[in-house]
Amino acid sequence: MAKFNSFEEILSWQKARALNKAICKITNDSISFSKDFGLRDQIRRSSISISSNIAEGFERETTKEFIRFLYIAKASSGELRSQIILAYDLEYINENDFKNLISNANEVSRLLSGLIKYLTSTL
């Protein structure tokens, strides 16, 4: 298992947590999002899924299980990016918010890839 005492120490979890906050703020503040319950709820769920799967995998206490949940978190990151693109295409978010959210989601995905690669090398 990686040398973390808690999932809160994991940088990808910390970045995912910040991304959750940004997604919740944008979906709360946007009038368009308030009318599109389906996309609003789905984008929130995919965002929350990232940090939740990192935490759940860590708590499984085996490297193999942790890796499996990190892959699920990474997949949720891809889902989130797709939904951010759709929100931008539908003009629910402006270009600045779009660029920031996509950049942050890509960073989380890269961090997850690095952690998966590291943990896989320790098996």
GROMACS .gro file of C-alpha atoms in nm:
model
  123
    1MET     CA    1   0.000   0.000   0.000
    2ALA     CA    2   0.115   0.354  -0.065
    3LYS     CA    3   0.272   0.552   0.217
    4PHE     CA    4  -0.031   0.759   0.310
    5ASN     CA    5  -0.189   0.766   0.653
    6SER     CA    6  -0.527   0.878   0.519
    7PHE     CA    7  -0.691   0.947   0.185
    8GLU     CA    8  -0.700   1.317   0.277
    9GLU     CA    9  -0.321   1.325   0.227
   10ILE     CA   10  -0.349   1.213  -0.136
   11LEU     CA   11  -0.297   1.506  -0.375
   12SER     CA   12  -0.541   1.372  -0.635
   13TRP     CA   13  -0.811   1.352  -0.366
   14GLN     CA   14  -0.734   1.710  -0.255
   15LYS     CA   15  -0.757   1.836  -0.613
   16ALA     CA   16  -1.077   1.637  -0.673
   17ARG     CA   17  -1.225   1.792  -0.359
   18ALA     CA   18  -1.150   2.142  -0.492
   19LEU     CA   19  -1.302   2.043  -0.826
   20ASN     CA   20  -1.618   1.922  -0.646
   21LYS     CA   21  -1.650   2.261  -0.483
   22ALA     CA   22  -1.606   2.444  -0.815
   23ILE     CA   23  -1.864   2.222  -0.988
   24CYS     CA   24  -2.117   2.273  -0.708
   25LYS     CA   25  -2.066   2.649  -0.714
   26ILE     CA   26  -2.103   2.677  -1.090
   27THR     CA   27  -2.410   2.452  -1.103
   28ASN     CA   28  -2.569   2.649  -0.818
   29ASP     CA   29  -2.492   2.990  -0.966
   30SER     CA   30  -2.597   2.919  -1.324
   31ILE     CA   31  -2.961   2.985  -1.410
   32SER     CA   32  -2.930   2.749  -1.707
   33PHE     CA   33  -2.806   2.466  -1.487
   34SER     CA   34  -3.093   2.524  -1.245
   35LYS     CA   35  -3.335   2.438  -1.528
   36ASP     CA   36  -3.145   2.132  -1.655
   37PHE     CA   37  -3.183   1.899  -1.358
   38GLY     CA   38  -3.048   1.597  -1.545
   39LEU     CA   39  -2.714   1.745  -1.651
   40ARG     CA   40  -2.674   1.939  -1.327
   41ASP     CA   41  -2.720   1.628  -1.115
   42GLN     CA   42  -2.508   1.407  -1.341
   43ILE     CA   43  -2.215   1.650  -1.353
   44ARG     CA   44  -2.224   1.673  -0.974
   45ARG     CA   45  -2.237   1.294  -0.938
   46SER     CA   46  -1.945   1.234  -1.171
   47SER     CA   47  -1.739   1.497  -0.990
   48ILE     CA   48  -1.820   1.353  -0.649
   49SER     CA   49  -1.747   1.003  -0.777
   50ILE     CA   50  -1.382   1.093  -0.834
   51SER     CA   51  -1.301   1.186  -0.474
   52SER     CA   52  -1.533   0.919  -0.335
   53ASN     CA   53  -1.363   0.638  -0.526
   54ILE     CA   54  -1.018   0.755  -0.421
   55ALA     CA   55  -1.133   0.747  -0.058
   56GLU     CA   56  -1.312   0.415  -0.087
   57GLY     CA   57  -1.020   0.248  -0.262
   58PHE     CA   58  -0.777   0.373   0.000
   59GLU     CA   59  -0.995   0.241   0.280
   60ARG     CA   60  -0.996  -0.107   0.122
   61GLU     CA   61  -0.638  -0.132   0.258
   62THR     CA   62  -0.493  -0.338  -0.026
   63THR     CA   63  -0.293  -0.197  -0.313
   64LYS     CA   64  -0.478  -0.407  -0.570
   65GLU     CA   65  -0.820  -0.281  -0.454
   66PHE     CA   66  -0.690   0.076  -0.429
   67ILE     CA   67  -0.571   0.061  -0.790
   68ARG     CA   68  -0.909  -0.073  -0.904
   69PHE     CA   69  -1.090   0.219  -0.740
   70LEU     CA   70  -0.837   0.468  -0.880
   71TYR     CA   71  -0.924   0.342  -1.228
   72ILE     CA   72  -1.291   0.401  -1.151
   73ALA     CA   73  -1.208   0.753  -1.029
   74LYS     CA   74  -1.010   0.816  -1.348
   75ALA     CA   75  -1.306   0.700  -1.558
   76SER     CA   76  -1.530   0.939  -1.366
   77SER     CA   77  -1.285   1.216  -1.451
   78GLY     CA   78  -1.335   1.140  -1.820
   79GLU     CA   79  -1.710   1.140  -1.772
   80LEU     CA   80  -1.686   1.476  -1.595
   81ARG     CA   81  -1.478   1.628  -1.876
   82SER     CA   82  -1.738   1.518  -2.130
   83GLN     CA   83  -2.014   1.680  -1.925
   84ILE     CA   84  -1.814   2.002  -1.885
   85ILE     CA   85  -1.777   2.017  -2.263
   86LEU     CA   86  -2.151   1.966  -2.304
   87ALA     CA   87  -2.226   2.238  -2.048
   88TYR     CA   88  -2.000   2.473  -2.243
   89ASP     CA   89  -2.159   2.377  -2.576
   90LEU     CA   90  -2.502   2.448  -2.426
   91GLU     CA   91  -2.370   2.782  -2.297
   92TYR     CA   92  -2.436   2.691  -1.933
   93ILE     CA   93  -2.081   2.798  -1.848
   94ASN     CA   94  -1.859   3.069  -1.992
   95GLU     CA   95  -1.525   3.012  -2.164
   96ASN     CA   96  -1.318   3.105  -1.858
   97ASP     CA   97  -1.505   2.860  -1.632
   98PHE     CA   98  -1.483   2.596  -1.905
   99LYS     CA   99  -1.105   2.631  -1.935
  100ASN     CA  100  -1.055   2.624  -1.558
  101LEU     CA  101  -1.278   2.321  -1.504
  102ILE     CA  102  -1.125   2.124  -1.793
  103SER     CA  103  -0.774   2.210  -1.674
  104ASN     CA  104  -0.853   2.099  -1.319
  105ALA     CA  105  -1.021   1.777  -1.435
  106ASN     CA  106  -0.722   1.699  -1.658
  107GLU     CA  107  -0.486   1.760  -1.367
  108VAL     CA  108  -0.680   1.519  -1.146
  109SER     CA  109  -0.673   1.260  -1.424
  110ARG     CA  110  -0.295   1.298  -1.467
  111LEU     CA  111  -0.240   1.268  -1.094
  112LEU     CA  112  -0.451   0.953  -1.085
  113SER     CA  113  -0.255   0.806  -1.376
  114GLY     CA  114   0.071   0.873  -1.194
  115LEU     CA  115  -0.055   0.719  -0.871
  116ILE     CA  116  -0.185   0.412  -1.056
  117LYS     CA  117   0.148   0.371  -1.233
  118TYR     CA  118   0.340   0.404  -0.906
  119LEU     CA  119   0.117   0.163  -0.716
  120THR     CA  120   0.126  -0.090  -1.000
  121SER     CA  121   0.507  -0.086  -0.987
  122THR     CA  122   0.495  -0.183  -0.618
  123LEU     CA  123   0.293  -0.502  -0.673
   0.00000   0.00000   0.00000
